[in-house]
Short mmCIF file of C-alpha atoms in Angstrom, two decimals:
data_model
loop_
_atom_site.label_atom_id
_atom_site.label_comp_id
_atom_site.label_asym_id
_atom_site.label_seq_id
_atom_site.Cartn_x
_atom_site.Cartn_y
_atom_site.Cartn_z
CA UNK A 187 17.21 3.31 -2.43
CA UNK A 188 16.73 -0.22 -1.12
CA UNK A 189 16.48 -1.73 -4.61
CA UNK A 190 19.49 0.09 -5.94
CA UNK A 191 21.75 0.13 -2.92
CA UNK A 192 20.44 -2.44 -0.42
CA UNK A 193 19.37 -0.04 2.31
CA UNK A 194 16.82 2.63 3.12
CA UNK A 195 16.40 5.24 5.87
CA UNK A 196 15.22 4.06 9.28
CA UNK A 197 13.91 5.65 12.44
CA UNK A 198 15.02 3.35 15.20
CA UNK A 199 14.56 -0.13 13.73
CA UNK A 200 11.61 0.87 11.51
CA UNK A 201 12.11 1.53 7.81
CA UNK A 202 10.68 4.79 6.50
CA UNK A 203 9.08 2.79 3.69
CA UNK A 204 7.10 0.78 6.24
CA UNK A 205 5.79 4.03 7.73
CA UNK A 206 4.60 5.11 4.28
CA UNK A 207 2.70 1.84 3.84
CA UNK A 208 1.10 2.28 7.28
CA UNK A 209 0.05 5.81 6.33
CA UNK A 210 -1.56 4.44 3.17
CA UNK A 211 -3.61 1.96 5.22
CA UNK A 212 -4.72 4.67 7.67
CA UNK A 213 -5.95 6.93 4.87
CA UNK A 214 -7.49 3.99 3.05
CA UNK A 215 -9.43 3.03 6.19
CA UNK A 216 -10.80 6.56 6.45
CA UNK A 217 -11.82 6.86 2.80
CA UNK A 218 -13.13 3.32 2.38
CA UNK A 219 -15.34 3.61 5.46
CA UNK A 220 -16.79 6.82 4.05
CA UNK A 221 -17.42 5.00 0.78
CA UNK A 222 -19.23 2.09 2.43
CA UNK A 223 -21.52 4.36 4.42
CA UNK A 224 -22.62 6.04 1.17
CA UNK A 225 -23.19 2.84 -0.81
CA UNK A 226 -24.83 -0.56 -0.55
CA UNK A 227 -22.41 -3.36 0.33
CA UNK A 228 -22.55 -5.01 -3.14
CA UNK A 229 -21.91 -1.68 -4.85
CA UNK A 230 -19.11 -0.90 -2.41
CA UNK A 231 -17.42 -4.23 -3.21
CA UNK A 232 -17.76 -3.59 -6.93
CA UNK A 233 -16.19 -0.16 -6.53
CA UNK A 234 -13.27 -1.59 -4.55
CA UNK A 235 -12.66 -4.34 -7.10
CA UNK A 236 -12.74 -1.85 -9.99
CA UNK A 237 -10.26 0.39 -8.22
CA UNK A 238 -7.66 -2.22 -7.30
CA UNK A 239 -7.82 -5.16 -9.73
CA UNK A 240 -7.46 -3.62 -13.24
CA UNK A 241 -4.27 -1.76 -12.34
CA UNK A 242 -2.94 -4.82 -10.57
CA UNK A 243 -3.60 -7.11 -13.52
CA UNK A 244 -2.09 -4.59 -15.94
CA UNK A 245 1.20 -4.40 -14.04
CA UNK A 246 1.21 -8.19 -13.70
CA UNK A 247 0.81 -8.71 -17.46
CA UNK A 248 3.44 -6.14 -18.40
CA UNK A 249 5.82 -7.50 -15.77
CA UNK A 250 5.41 -11.04 -17.14
CA UNK A 251 5.63 -10.24 -20.85
CA UNK A 252 7.71 -7.04 -21.06
CA UNK A 253 9.70 -6.42 -17.88
CA UNK A 254 10.87 -10.01 -17.31
CA UNK A 255 12.03 -10.59 -20.93
CA UNK A 256 13.91 -7.28 -20.84
CA UNK A 257 15.55 -8.26 -17.56
CA UNK A 258 16.57 -11.56 -19.12
CA UNK A 259 18.25 -9.74 -22.02
CA UNK A 260 20.05 -7.40 -19.59
CA UNK A 261 21.29 -10.48 -17.72
CA UNK A 262 22.72 -11.94 -20.93
CA UNK A 263 19.95 -14.47 -21.51
CA UNK A 264 17.41 -14.94 -24.26
CA UNK A 265 14.17 -13.02 -23.85
CA UNK A 266 12.05 -16.14 -24.33
CA UNK A 267 13.72 -18.06 -21.49
CA UNK A 268 11.24 -16.52 -19.05
CA UNK A 269 8.31 -18.30 -20.69
CA UNK A 270 9.32 -21.84 -19.74
CA UNK A 271 10.81 -23.75 -16.85
CA UNK A 272 10.36 -23.18 -13.11
CA UNK A 273 8.79 -19.88 -12.04
CA UNK A 274 7.94 -18.87 -15.60
CA UNK A 275 6.02 -15.76 -16.63
CA UNK A 276 2.89 -17.86 -17.04
CA UNK A 277 3.29 -19.30 -13.55
CA UNK A 278 3.75 -15.77 -12.23
CA UNK A 279 0.35 -14.79 -13.63
CA UNK A 280 -1.44 -17.92 -12.44
CA UNK A 281 0.08 -17.93 -8.96
CA UNK A 282 -0.59 -14.25 -8.25
CA UNK A 283 -3.76 -13.40 -10.18
CA UNK A 284 -5.98 -13.35 -7.05
CA UNK A 285 -3.83 -10.70 -5.26
CA UNK A 286 -2.08 -13.13 -2.90
CA UNK A 287 1.54 -13.08 -4.03
CA UNK A 288 2.93 -16.61 -4.07
CA UNK A 289 5.62 -16.18 -6.75
CA UNK A 290 7.76 -13.06 -6.54
CA UNK A 291 10.37 -13.67 -9.21
CA UNK A 292 10.27 -14.90 -12.79
CA UNK A 293 12.78 -17.48 -13.99
CA UNK A 294 15.33 -16.40 -11.38
CA UNK A 295 14.97 -12.73 -12.28
CA UNK A 296 15.94 -10.17 -11.27
CA UNK A 297 19.29 -11.58 -10.25
CA UNK A 298 20.79 -8.38 -8.87
CA UNK A 299 19.88 -5.31 -6.84
CA UNK A 300 18.78 -4.83 -3.27
CA UNK A 301 16.08 -7.47 -3.57
CA UNK A 302 16.94 -10.15 -6.14
CA UNK A 303 14.30 -12.65 -7.31
CA UNK A 304 11.51 -10.11 -6.69
CA UNK A 305 10.04 -8.53 -9.81
CA UNK A 306 7.58 -6.35 -7.88
CA UNK A 307 7.78 -6.30 -4.11
CA UNK A 308 5.07 -3.66 -3.74
CA UNK A 309 2.19 -5.91 -4.73
CA UNK A 310 2.18 -8.15 -1.65
CA UNK A 311 0.37 -5.51 0.45
CA UNK A 312 -2.64 -5.45 -1.88
CA UNK A 313 -3.91 -8.77 -0.55
CA UNK A 314 -4.04 -7.32 2.96
CA UNK A 315 -5.69 -4.18 1.61
CA UNK A 316 -8.42 -6.34 0.06
CA UNK A 317 -8.89 -8.25 3.32
CA UNK A 318 -9.34 -4.92 5.12
CA UNK A 319 -11.97 -3.97 2.54
CA UNK A 320 -13.83 -7.17 3.39
CA UNK A 321 -13.42 -6.49 7.11
CA UNK A 322 -15.13 -3.11 6.76
CA UNK A 323 -17.82 -4.67 4.55
CA UNK A 324 -18.49 -7.26 7.24
CA UNK A 325 -18.80 -4.56 9.89
CA UNK A 326 -21.21 -2.75 7.59
CA UNK A 327 -23.36 -5.84 7.04
CA UNK A 328 -23.86 -6.42 10.78
CA UNK A 329 -24.67 -2.75 11.33
CA UNK A 330 -21.61 -1.83 13.39
CA UNK A 331 -20.56 1.20 11.36
CA UNK A 332 -23.95 2.91 11.41
CA UNK A 333 -25.44 1.88 14.76
CA UNK A 334 -22.61 0.66 17.00
CA UNK A 335 -19.39 2.42 15.98
CA UNK A 336 -18.00 1.88 19.48
CA UNK A 337 -17.39 -1.74 18.41
CA UNK A 338 -14.67 -0.43 16.08
CA UNK A 339 -12.99 1.21 19.06
CA UNK A 340 -13.21 -2.06 20.97
CA UNK A 341 -11.56 -3.88 18.06
CA UNK A 342 -8.82 -1.26 17.98
CA UNK A 343 -8.16 -1.78 21.70
CA UNK A 344 -7.92 -5.54 21.16
CA UNK A 345 -5.63 -5.21 18.15
CA UNK A 346 -3.51 -2.64 19.98
CA UNK A 347 -3.15 -5.07 22.87
CA UNK A 348 -2.14 -7.85 20.50
CA UNK A 349 0.39 -5.50 18.89
CA UNK A 350 1.94 -4.85 22.29
CA UNK A 351 1.94 -8.60 22.97
CA UNK A 352 3.82 -9.15 19.71
CA UNK A 353 6.70 -7.23 21.29
CA UNK A 354 7.34 -10.33 23.41
CA UNK A 355 6.66 -12.81 20.62
CA UNK A 356 2.95 -13.48 21.21
CA UNK A 357 0.73 -13.25 18.11
CA UNK A 358 -2.48 -15.30 18.26
CA UNK A 359 -3.50 -14.12 14.77
CA UNK A 360 -0.59 -16.03 13.27
CA UNK A 361 0.24 -13.22 10.83
CA UNK A 362 2.10 -10.13 11.97
CA UNK A 363 1.13 -8.44 8.70
CA UNK A 364 -2.59 -9.07 9.21
CA UNK A 365 -2.35 -7.70 12.74
CA UNK A 366 -0.38 -4.67 11.61
CA UNK A 367 -2.56 -3.71 8.68
CA UNK A 368 -5.95 -4.36 10.25
CA UNK A 369 -4.91 -2.26 13.26
CA UNK A 370 -3.85 0.83 11.30
CA UNK A 371 -6.72 0.42 8.81
CA UNK A 372 -9.31 0.43 11.61
CA UNK A 373 -7.62 3.45 13.15
CA UNK A 374 -8.34 5.27 9.90
CA UNK A 375 -11.91 3.96 9.89
CA UNK A 376 -12.42 5.23 13.43
CA UNK A 377 -11.10 8.60 12.32
CA UNK A 378 -14.05 8.88 9.96
CA UNK A 379 -16.65 7.42 12.31
CA UNK A 380 -15.71 9.79 15.13
CA UNK A 381 -14.57 12.75 13.05
CA UNK A 382 -16.99 15.13 14.79
CA UNK A 383 -15.50 14.28 18.21
CA UNK A 384 -11.79 14.43 17.37
CA UNK A 385 -10.11 17.82 17.91
CA UNK A 386 -8.01 18.93 14.96
CA UNK A 387 -5.35 21.37 16.15
CA UNK A 388 -1.61 21.79 15.95
CA UNK A 389 -0.97 21.18 19.66
CA UNK A 390 -2.59 17.77 19.55
CA UNK A 391 -0.63 17.06 16.37
CA UNK A 392 2.66 18.05 18.03
CA UNK A 393 1.89 15.84 21.01
CA UNK A 394 1.07 12.99 18.65
CA UNK A 395 4.35 13.54 16.80
CA UNK A 396 6.26 13.30 20.08
CA UNK A 397 4.54 10.02 20.93
CA UNK A 398 5.28 8.57 17.48
CA UNK A 399 8.95 9.56 17.53
CA UNK A 400 9.44 8.23 21.07
CA UNK A 401 7.78 4.91 20.27
CA UNK A 402 9.84 4.55 17.07
CA UNK A 403 13.06 5.11 18.98
CA UNK A 404 12.43 2.73 21.89
CA UNK A 405 10.21 -0.07 20.53
CA UNK A 406 10.60 -2.81 17.92
CA UNK A 407 6.91 -2.54 16.97
CA UNK A 408 6.08 1.06 17.66
CA UNK A 409 2.42 0.75 16.63
CA UNK A 410 1.17 -0.60 19.96
CA UNK A 411 1.87 2.77 21.58
CA UNK A 412 2.37 5.12 18.65
CA UNK A 413 -0.25 3.75 16.24
CA UNK A 414 -3.18 5.96 17.32
CA UNK A 415 -0.98 9.05 17.38
CA UNK A 416 0.39 8.19 13.93
CA UNK A 417 -3.14 7.78 12.55
CA UNK A 418 -4.05 11.17 14.00
CA UNK A 419 -1.05 12.77 12.27
CA UNK A 420 -2.02 11.22 8.94
CA UNK A 421 -5.58 12.50 9.17
CA UNK A 422 -4.42 15.89 10.46
CA UNK A 423 -2.16 16.23 7.43
CA UNK A 424 -5.01 15.24 5.12
CA UNK A 425 -7.41 17.89 6.40
CA UNK A 426 -5.05 20.69 7.47
CA UNK A 427 -2.09 20.86 5.15
CA UNK A 428 -2.72 23.05 2.09
CA UNK A 429 -2.84 21.43 -1.33
CA UNK A 430 -1.04 23.58 -3.93
CA UNK A 431 -3.33 22.33 -6.71
CA UNK A 432 -6.17 19.95 -7.40
CA UNK A 433 -4.68 17.03 -9.37
CA UNK A 434 -6.58 15.96 -12.46
CA UNK A 435 -5.06 12.49 -12.44
CA UNK A 436 -4.79 10.15 -9.47
CA UNK A 437 -1.27 8.77 -9.84
CA UNK A 438 -0.89 7.36 -6.32
CA UNK A 439 -1.85 3.76 -7.08
CA UNK A 440 0.12 3.65 -10.32
CA UNK A 441 3.21 5.05 -8.60
CA UNK A 442 2.91 2.40 -5.93
CA UNK A 443 2.59 -0.60 -8.24
CA UNK A 444 5.09 0.58 -10.87
CA UNK A 445 8.04 2.04 -8.98
CA UNK A 446 9.49 -1.35 -8.01
CA UNK A 447 9.83 -3.01 -11.46
CA UNK A 448 11.10 0.27 -12.89
CA UNK A 449 13.80 0.45 -10.21
CA UNK A 450 14.75 -3.17 -10.90
CA UNK A 451 15.13 -2.37 -14.60
CA UNK A 452 17.31 0.63 -13.80
CA UNK A 453 19.53 -1.66 -11.72
CA UNK A 454 19.80 -3.91 -14.76
CA UNK A 455 20.76 -0.95 -16.94
CA UNK A 456 23.51 0.00 -14.46
CA UNK A 457 22.01 3.33 -13.43
CA UNK A 458 22.92 2.87 -9.78
CA UNK A 459 26.59 3.49 -10.63
CA UNK A 460 25.62 7.18 -10.85
CA UNK A 461 24.84 7.21 -7.09
CA UNK A 462 21.66 7.67 -5.12
CA UNK A 463 20.16 10.95 -6.32
CA UNK A 464 20.07 10.26 -10.09
CA UNK A 465 18.81 6.73 -9.46
CA UNK A 466 15.96 7.88 -7.20
CA UNK A 467 14.97 10.84 -9.39
CA UNK A 468 14.89 8.73 -12.55
CA UNK A 469 12.88 6.03 -10.80
CA UNK A 470 10.31 8.59 -9.63
CA UNK A 471 10.09 10.26 -13.05
CA UNK A 472 9.62 6.98 -14.95
CA UNK A 473 7.18 5.65 -12.34
CA UNK A 474 5.14 8.85 -12.66
CA UNK A 475 5.02 8.38 -16.41
CA UNK A 476 3.82 4.79 -16.07
CA UNK A 477 1.33 5.89 -13.41
CA UNK A 478 -0.09 8.46 -15.83
CA UNK A 479 -0.49 5.79 -18.50
CA UNK A 480 -2.04 3.41 -15.99
CA UNK A 481 -4.52 6.04 -14.83
CA UNK A 482 -5.62 7.11 -18.29
CA UNK A 483 -5.57 3.75 -20.06
CA UNK A 484 -6.57 1.30 -17.29
CA UNK A 485 -7.75 2.72 -13.96
CA UNK A 486 -9.96 5.59 -15.07
CA UNK A 487 -11.69 3.59 -17.84
CA UNK A 488 -12.31 0.74 -15.38
CA UNK A 489 -13.89 3.07 -12.84
CA UNK A 490 -16.43 4.21 -15.40
CA UNK A 491 -18.15 0.88 -14.71
CA UNK A 492 -18.91 2.01 -11.17
#
């Protein structure tokens, strides 16, 4: 809804979309830690690169050479105007190819919508995801994950304290995003490391939900108090909620990297005039289709090299 209409639901001052990203990092921390403990560090790094980079590069290429020219046409410009001048399609690829997003728009496009000049605003989190992969790899190399898992808890305490300090404007890490994502990622990692000691029951989940809601309503950065409870809820949902079917295709990554440019194109086509529900449903349907193509043509073939 943000791209089409300039707003999205909030709980307190926190956007629901930000909560979804935090949940992704919690679950990623859990699953990636499990992966590292089953593999050598070099093989783990190869697996992570094969999972994240091919899909990223595919959406970058198509954004530069298909999405941006189409946006230019919708804006009344020539399709080839995106290939020259400041912030061209070629610059977009060069600037962003290593995951760190340094150029968000292409040739001034998109020029409309909830977030103009941003072709794909989802991709910026992937850099922090990769840094968290390296963080876990480093902990694996020095033997923390296997022999001294309590160090992860100590890091969580430190990061939680820094998160609380950020409430009053103190952030020694210099990046609020790095603090945020490393904190919730390590909470997920701790969930795996201490899985046999964490009770999984509905009463604990309800108490955690109360803590999360209260912290969202009264704090600017709710994670300092509500982060551990939120991580517990994510992991509780993963292991307790029934799955209606076993999916054959993993569309989660493709949905994440494709929904933004698709929504921007729908803005260009004027779909938002039909109000929120049709816009959101069409975005989800088209993103799912692109995610299916991404999985079958890019992601799954790449992972065969594991």
